[in-house]
CSV table of C-alpha atoms and ligand atoms in Angstrom, one decimal:
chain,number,residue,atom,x,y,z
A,1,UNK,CA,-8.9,-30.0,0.7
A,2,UNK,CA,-10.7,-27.0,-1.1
A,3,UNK,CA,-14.2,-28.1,-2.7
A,4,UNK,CA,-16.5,-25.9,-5.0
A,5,UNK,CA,-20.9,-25.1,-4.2
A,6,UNK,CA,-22.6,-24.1,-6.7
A,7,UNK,CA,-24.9,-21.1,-5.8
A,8,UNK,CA,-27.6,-21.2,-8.9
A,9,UNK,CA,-30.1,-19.2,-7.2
A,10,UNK,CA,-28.4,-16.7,-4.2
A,11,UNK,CA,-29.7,-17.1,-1.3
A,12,UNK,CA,-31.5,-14.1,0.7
A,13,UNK,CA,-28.5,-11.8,1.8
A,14,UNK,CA,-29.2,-12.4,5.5
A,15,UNK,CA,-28.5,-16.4,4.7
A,16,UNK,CA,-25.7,-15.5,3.2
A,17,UNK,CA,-22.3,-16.9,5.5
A,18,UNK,CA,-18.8,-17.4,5.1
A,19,UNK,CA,-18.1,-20.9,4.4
A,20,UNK,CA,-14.4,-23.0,3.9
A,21,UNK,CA,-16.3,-23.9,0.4
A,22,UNK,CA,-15.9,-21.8,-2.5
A,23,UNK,CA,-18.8,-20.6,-4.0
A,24,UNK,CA,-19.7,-20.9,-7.6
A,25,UNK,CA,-22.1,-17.9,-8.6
A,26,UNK,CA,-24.4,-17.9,-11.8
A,27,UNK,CA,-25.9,-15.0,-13.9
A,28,UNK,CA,-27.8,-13.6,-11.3
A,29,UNK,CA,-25.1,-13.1,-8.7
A,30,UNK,CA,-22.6,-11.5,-11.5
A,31,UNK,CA,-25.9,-9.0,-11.9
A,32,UNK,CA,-25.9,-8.3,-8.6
A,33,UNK,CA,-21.7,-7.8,-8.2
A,34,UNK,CA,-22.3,-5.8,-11.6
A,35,UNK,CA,-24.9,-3.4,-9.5
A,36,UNK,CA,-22.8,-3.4,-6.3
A,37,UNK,CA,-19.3,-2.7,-8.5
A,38,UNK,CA,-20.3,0.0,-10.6
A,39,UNK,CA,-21.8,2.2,-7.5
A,40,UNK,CA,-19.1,1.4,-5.7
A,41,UNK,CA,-16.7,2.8,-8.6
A,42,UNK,CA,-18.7,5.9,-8.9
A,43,UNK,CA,-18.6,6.3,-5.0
A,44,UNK,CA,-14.9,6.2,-5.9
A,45,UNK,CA,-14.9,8.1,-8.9
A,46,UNK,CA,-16.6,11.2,-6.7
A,47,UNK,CA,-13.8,10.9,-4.1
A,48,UNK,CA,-11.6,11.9,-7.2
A,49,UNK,CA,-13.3,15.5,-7.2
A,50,UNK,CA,-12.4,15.9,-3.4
A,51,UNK,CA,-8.8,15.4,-2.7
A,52,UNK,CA,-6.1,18.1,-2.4
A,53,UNK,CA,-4.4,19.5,0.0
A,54,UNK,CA,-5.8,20.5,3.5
A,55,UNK,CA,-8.8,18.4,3.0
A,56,UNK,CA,-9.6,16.3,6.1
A,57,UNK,CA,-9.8,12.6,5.4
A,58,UNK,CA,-13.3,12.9,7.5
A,59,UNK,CA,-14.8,14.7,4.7
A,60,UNK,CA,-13.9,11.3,2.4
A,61,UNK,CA,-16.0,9.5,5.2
A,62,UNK,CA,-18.2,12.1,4.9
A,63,UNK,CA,-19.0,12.0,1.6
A,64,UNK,CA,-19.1,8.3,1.4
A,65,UNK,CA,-21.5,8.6,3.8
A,66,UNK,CA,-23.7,10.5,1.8
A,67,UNK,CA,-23.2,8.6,-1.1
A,68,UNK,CA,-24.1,5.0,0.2
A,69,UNK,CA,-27.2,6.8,1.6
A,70,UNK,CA,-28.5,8.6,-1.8
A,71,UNK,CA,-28.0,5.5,-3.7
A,72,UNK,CA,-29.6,2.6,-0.8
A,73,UNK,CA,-26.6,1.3,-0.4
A,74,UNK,CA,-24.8,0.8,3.1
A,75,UNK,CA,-20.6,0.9,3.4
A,76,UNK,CA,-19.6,-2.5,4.7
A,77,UNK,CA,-16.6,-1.0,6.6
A,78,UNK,CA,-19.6,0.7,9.4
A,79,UNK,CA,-19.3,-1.8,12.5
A,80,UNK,CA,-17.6,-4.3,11.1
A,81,UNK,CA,-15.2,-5.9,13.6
A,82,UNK,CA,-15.7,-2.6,15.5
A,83,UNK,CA,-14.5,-0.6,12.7
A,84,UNK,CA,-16.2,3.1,12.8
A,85,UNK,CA,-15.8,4.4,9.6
A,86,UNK,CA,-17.5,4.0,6.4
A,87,UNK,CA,-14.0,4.0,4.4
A,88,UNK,CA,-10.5,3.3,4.8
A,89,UNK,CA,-8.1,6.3,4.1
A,90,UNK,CA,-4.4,5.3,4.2
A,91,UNK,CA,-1.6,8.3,3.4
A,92,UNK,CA,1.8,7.5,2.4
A,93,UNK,CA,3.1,5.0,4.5
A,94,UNK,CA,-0.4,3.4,6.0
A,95,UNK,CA,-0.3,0.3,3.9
A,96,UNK,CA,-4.1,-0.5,4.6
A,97,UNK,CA,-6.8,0.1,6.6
A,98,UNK,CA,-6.3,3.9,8.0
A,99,UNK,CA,-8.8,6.0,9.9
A,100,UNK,CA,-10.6,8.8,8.2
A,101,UNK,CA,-10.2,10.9,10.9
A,102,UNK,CA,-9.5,14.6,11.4
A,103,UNK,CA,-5.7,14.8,9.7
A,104,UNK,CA,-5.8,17.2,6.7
A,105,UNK,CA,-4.0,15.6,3.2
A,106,UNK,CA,-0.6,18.0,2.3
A,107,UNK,CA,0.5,18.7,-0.9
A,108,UNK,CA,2.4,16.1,-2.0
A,109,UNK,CA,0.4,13.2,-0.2
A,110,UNK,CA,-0.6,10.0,-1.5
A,111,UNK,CA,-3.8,8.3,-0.2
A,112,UNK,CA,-5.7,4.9,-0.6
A,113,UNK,CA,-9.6,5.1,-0.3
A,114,UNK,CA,-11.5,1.8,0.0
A,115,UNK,CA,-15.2,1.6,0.2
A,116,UNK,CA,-17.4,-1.4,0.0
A,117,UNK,CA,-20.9,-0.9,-0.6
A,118,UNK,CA,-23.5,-3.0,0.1
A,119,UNK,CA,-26.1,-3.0,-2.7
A,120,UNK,CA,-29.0,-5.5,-2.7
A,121,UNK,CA,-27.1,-7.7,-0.2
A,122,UNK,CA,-24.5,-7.6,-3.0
A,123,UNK,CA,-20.5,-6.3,-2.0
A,124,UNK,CA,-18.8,-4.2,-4.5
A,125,UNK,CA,-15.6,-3.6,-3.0
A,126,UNK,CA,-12.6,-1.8,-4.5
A,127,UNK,CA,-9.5,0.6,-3.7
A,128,UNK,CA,-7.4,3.5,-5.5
A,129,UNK,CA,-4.7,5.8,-5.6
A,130,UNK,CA,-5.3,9.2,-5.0
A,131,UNK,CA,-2.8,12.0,-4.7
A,132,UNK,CA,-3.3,15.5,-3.2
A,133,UNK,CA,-1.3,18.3,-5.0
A,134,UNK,CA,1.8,17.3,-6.8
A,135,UNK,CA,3.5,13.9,-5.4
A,136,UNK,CA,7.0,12.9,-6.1
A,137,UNK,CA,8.2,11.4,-9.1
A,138,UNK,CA,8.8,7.6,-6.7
A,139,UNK,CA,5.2,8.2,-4.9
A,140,UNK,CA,3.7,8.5,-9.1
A,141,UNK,CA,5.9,6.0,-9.8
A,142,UNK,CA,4.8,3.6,-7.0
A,143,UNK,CA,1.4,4.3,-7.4
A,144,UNK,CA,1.7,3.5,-11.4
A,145,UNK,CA,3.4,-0.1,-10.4
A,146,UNK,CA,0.5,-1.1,-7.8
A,147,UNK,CA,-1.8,-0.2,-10.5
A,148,UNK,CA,0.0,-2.7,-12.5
A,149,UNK,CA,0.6,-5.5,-10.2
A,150,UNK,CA,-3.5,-5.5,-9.5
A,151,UNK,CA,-3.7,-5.9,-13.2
A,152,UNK,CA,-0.9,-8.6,-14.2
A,153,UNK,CA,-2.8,-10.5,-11.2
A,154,UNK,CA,-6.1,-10.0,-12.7
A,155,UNK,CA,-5.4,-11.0,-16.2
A,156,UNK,CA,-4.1,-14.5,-15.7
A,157,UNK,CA,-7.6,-15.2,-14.3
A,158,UNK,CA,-9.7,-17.7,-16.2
A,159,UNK,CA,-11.2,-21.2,-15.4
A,160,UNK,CA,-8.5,-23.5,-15.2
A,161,UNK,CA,-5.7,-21.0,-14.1
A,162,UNK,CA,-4.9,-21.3,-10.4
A,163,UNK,CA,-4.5,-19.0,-7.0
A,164,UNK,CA,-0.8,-19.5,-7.1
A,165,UNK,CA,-0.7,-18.2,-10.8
A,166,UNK,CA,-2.1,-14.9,-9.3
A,167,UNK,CA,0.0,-14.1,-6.9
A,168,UNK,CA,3.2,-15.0,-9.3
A,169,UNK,CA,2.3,-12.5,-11.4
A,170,UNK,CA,1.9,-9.6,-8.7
A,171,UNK,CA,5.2,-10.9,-6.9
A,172,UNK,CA,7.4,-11.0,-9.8
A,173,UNK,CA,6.2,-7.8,-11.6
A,174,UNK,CA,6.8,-6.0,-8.4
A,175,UNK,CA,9.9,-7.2,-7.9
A,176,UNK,CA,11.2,-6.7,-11.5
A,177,UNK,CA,10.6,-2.8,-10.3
A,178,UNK,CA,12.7,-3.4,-7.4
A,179,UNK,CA,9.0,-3.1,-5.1
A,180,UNK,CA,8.0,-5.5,-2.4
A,181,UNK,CA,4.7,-6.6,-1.5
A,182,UNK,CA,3.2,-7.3,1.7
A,183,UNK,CA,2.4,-10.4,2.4
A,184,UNK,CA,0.6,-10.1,5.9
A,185,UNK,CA,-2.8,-8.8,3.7
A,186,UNK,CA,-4.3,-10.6,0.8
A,187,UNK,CA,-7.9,-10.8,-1.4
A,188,UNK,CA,-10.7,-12.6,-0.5
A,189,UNK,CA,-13.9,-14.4,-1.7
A,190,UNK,CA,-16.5,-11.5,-1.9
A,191,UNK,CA,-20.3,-11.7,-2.9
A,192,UNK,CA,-23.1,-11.2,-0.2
A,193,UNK,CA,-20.6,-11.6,2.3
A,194,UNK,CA,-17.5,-8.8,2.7
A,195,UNK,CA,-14.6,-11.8,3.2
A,196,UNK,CA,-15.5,-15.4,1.8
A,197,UNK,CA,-12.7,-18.4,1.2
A,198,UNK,CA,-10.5,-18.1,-0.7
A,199,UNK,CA,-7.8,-15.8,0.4
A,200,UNK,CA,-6.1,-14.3,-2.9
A,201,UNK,CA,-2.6,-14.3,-1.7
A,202,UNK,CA,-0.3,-11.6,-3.3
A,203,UNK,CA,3.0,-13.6,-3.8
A,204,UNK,CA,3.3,-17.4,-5.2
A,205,UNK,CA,4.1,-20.2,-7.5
A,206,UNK,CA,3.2,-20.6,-10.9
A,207,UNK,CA,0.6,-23.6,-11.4
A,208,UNK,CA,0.5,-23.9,-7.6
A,209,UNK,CA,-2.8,-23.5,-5.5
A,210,UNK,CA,-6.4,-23.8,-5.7
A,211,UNK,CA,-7.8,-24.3,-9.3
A,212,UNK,CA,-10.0,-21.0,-10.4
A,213,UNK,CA,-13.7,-22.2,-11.8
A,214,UNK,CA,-16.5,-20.2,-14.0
A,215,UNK,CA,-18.5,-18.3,-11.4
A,216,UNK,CA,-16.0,-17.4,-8.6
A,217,UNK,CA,-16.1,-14.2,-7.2
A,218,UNK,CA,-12.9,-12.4,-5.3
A,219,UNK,CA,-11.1,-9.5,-4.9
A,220,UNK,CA,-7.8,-8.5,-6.2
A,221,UNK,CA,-6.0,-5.8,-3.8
A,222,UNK,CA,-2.0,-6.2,-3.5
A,223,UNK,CA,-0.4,-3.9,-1.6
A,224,UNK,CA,3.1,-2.9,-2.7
A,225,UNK,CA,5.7,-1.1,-1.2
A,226,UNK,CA,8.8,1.1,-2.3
A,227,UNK,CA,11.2,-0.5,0.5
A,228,UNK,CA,10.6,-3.6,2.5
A,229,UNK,CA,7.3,-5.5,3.0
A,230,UNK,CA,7.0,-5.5,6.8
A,231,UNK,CA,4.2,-4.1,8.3
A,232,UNK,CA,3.1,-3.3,11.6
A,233,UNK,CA,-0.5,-2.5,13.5
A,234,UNK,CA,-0.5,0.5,15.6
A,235,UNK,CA,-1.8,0.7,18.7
A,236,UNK,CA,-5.2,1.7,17.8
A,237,UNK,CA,-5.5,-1.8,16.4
A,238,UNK,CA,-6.1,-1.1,12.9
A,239,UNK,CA,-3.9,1.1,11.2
A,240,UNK,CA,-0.9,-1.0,9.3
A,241,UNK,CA,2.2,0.9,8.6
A,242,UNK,CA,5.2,0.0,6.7
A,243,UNK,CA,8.1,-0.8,9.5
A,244,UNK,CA,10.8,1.4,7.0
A,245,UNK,CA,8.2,4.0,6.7
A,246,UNK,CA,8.5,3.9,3.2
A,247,UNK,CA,5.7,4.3,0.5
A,248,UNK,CA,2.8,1.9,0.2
A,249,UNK,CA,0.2,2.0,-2.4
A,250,UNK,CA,-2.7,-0.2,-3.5
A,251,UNK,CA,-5.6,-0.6,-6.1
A,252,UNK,CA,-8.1,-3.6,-5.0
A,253,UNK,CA,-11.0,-4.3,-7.7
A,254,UNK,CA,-13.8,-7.1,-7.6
A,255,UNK,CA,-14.0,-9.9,-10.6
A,256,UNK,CA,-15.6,-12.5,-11.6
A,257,UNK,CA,-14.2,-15.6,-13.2
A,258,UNK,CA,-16.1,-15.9,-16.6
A,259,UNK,CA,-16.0,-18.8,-19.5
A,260,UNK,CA,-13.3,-17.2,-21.0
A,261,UNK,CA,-11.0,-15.1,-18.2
A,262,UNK,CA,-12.3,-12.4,-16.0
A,263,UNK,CA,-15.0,-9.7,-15.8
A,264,UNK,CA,-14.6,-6.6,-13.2
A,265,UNK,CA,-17.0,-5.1,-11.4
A,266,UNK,CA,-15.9,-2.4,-10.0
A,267,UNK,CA,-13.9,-0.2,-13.4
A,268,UNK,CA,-14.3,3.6,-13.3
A,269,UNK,CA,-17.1,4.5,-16.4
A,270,UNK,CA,-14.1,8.0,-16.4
A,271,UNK,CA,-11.5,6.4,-16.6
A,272,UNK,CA,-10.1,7.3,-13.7
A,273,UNK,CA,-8.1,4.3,-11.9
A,274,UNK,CA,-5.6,6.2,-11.6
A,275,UNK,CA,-6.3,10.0,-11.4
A,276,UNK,CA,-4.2,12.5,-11.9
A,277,UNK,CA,-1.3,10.4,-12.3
A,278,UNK,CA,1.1,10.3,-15.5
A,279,UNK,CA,2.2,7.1,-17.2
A,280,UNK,CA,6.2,7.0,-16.5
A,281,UNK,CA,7.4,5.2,-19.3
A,282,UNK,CA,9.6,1.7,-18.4
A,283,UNK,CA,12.6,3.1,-20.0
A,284,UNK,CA,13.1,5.5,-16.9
B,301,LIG,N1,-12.1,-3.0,2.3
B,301,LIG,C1,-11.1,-3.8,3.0
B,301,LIG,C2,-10.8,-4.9,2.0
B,301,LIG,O1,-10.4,-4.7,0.9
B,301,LIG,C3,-11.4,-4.2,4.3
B,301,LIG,C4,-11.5,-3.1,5.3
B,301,LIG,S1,-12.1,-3.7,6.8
B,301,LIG,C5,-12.1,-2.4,7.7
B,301,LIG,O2,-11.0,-6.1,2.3
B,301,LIG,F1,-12.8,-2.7,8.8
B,301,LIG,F2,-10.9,-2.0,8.0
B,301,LIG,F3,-12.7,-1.4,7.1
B,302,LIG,CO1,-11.2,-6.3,-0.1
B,303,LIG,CO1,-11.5,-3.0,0.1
């Protein structure tokens, strides 16, 4: 069974730990994610200056890099599990966690960048859409529905509401636009640890699941897919792909659960979430 700590006072970042317990955070921690959210945002909002075509995804490592280091921050994504990049870069049909490597973006491309950054101990960690030139109408049009599913999960949060009620509302949505999402990747607990309990599953049942309490803290991140939801790793151990090699996209932000609903930590002060991308009205 699923129990709730309270975490009044955070503890020094290096006592932090992963724990089957679901952490309740008070006003300091929400300062904290507010810190670690907004840099990471602007991190992301400068990555919106950089892509188009030719650019090699190393210089989005590059520059978060750079980033992390002029603000005293450090990308969570360095070392972790072996992982040798300070971002995830994932064209077209890499559902999650690709390389920023050499490869150069073509017009046309679309590409996910997730950063975490670690900011007083604190994890701010979110994903967007990005495109490179001028993508086709279904890669806007994907990219426009992720964007949505992240947010029809996100707004059903408050205390009382539960996991399953999340993941309803990014299954369904993405369904009614004839979209699947994979289910072999989900959210996570987040705070002065990259993944805590619980996992933030991207498909369920309404009124189903653990119950959501003032002061947790998690990430919402469902990726969605034009075809099918199967996924595979490649050999290099990391990189997921879509099986059909259709379209994936994703947009991951940080909340908190507040009094009321939800507060996010990691929105764009531009108002770019989605850069360079047109609203497609539902009627097409
Ligand atoms: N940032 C990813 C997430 O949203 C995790 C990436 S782990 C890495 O949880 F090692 F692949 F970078
Ligand atoms: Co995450
Ligand atoms: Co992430």
């Amino acid at each position: 069974m699923n129990s709730y700590v309270n975490v009044p006072v955070a503890p020094a970042a290096k006592d932090a730990r992963r724990t089957e317990r679901i952490k309740l955070y008070g006003p300091d921690a929400f300062e904290g994610m507010r810190r670690a959210g907004a840099l990471t945002a602007a991190c992301l909002d400068g990555v919106a200056d950089l892509v188009r075509p030719g650019l090699p995804l190393s210089e989005i490592n590059t520059f978060v890099l750079d980033f992390a280091s002029a603000h005293d921050a450090k990308p969570a994504t360095l070392g972790y599990k072996g992982y040798e990049y300070a971002c995830c870069t994932s064209v077209n049909h890499v559902v999650c966690h690709g390389f920023p490597n050499e490869k150069r973006l073509r017009d046309g491309d679309i590409v996910n960048v997730d950063v975490t950054l670690i900011c007083d101990g604190w994890y701010g960690d979110s994903s967007r859409m990005y495109t490179a030139g001028k993508p086709k109408r279904a890669a806007e049009r994907l990219i426009q529905i992720a964007h949505q599913a992240m947010m029809r999960g996100i707004e059903v949060v408050r205390p009382g509401a539960r996991l399953g009620d999340i993941g309803h509302a990014i299954e369904s949505y993405a369904q009614s636009q004839r979209c699947s999402v994979v289910k072999d990747f989900c959210g996570h607990g987040i705070g002065q640890v990259f993944h805590d309990s619980p996992n933030i599953l991207n498909f369920g049942k309404a009124n189903e699941g653990l119950e959501l309490r003032k002061g947790m803290i998690f990430t919402v991140e469902p990726m969605i897919n034009l075809g099918r939801g199967d996924v595979k790793v490649l050999a290099d151990d990391w990189t997921a792909v879509t099986r059909d090699k259709s379209l994936s996209a994703q947009f991951e932000h940080s909340i908190g659960v507040t009094a009321t609903g939800f507060e996010i930590f990691t929105s764009s002060t531009k108002g770019l979430q989605t850069p360079g991308v047109q609203i497609i009205s539902s009627t097409e």
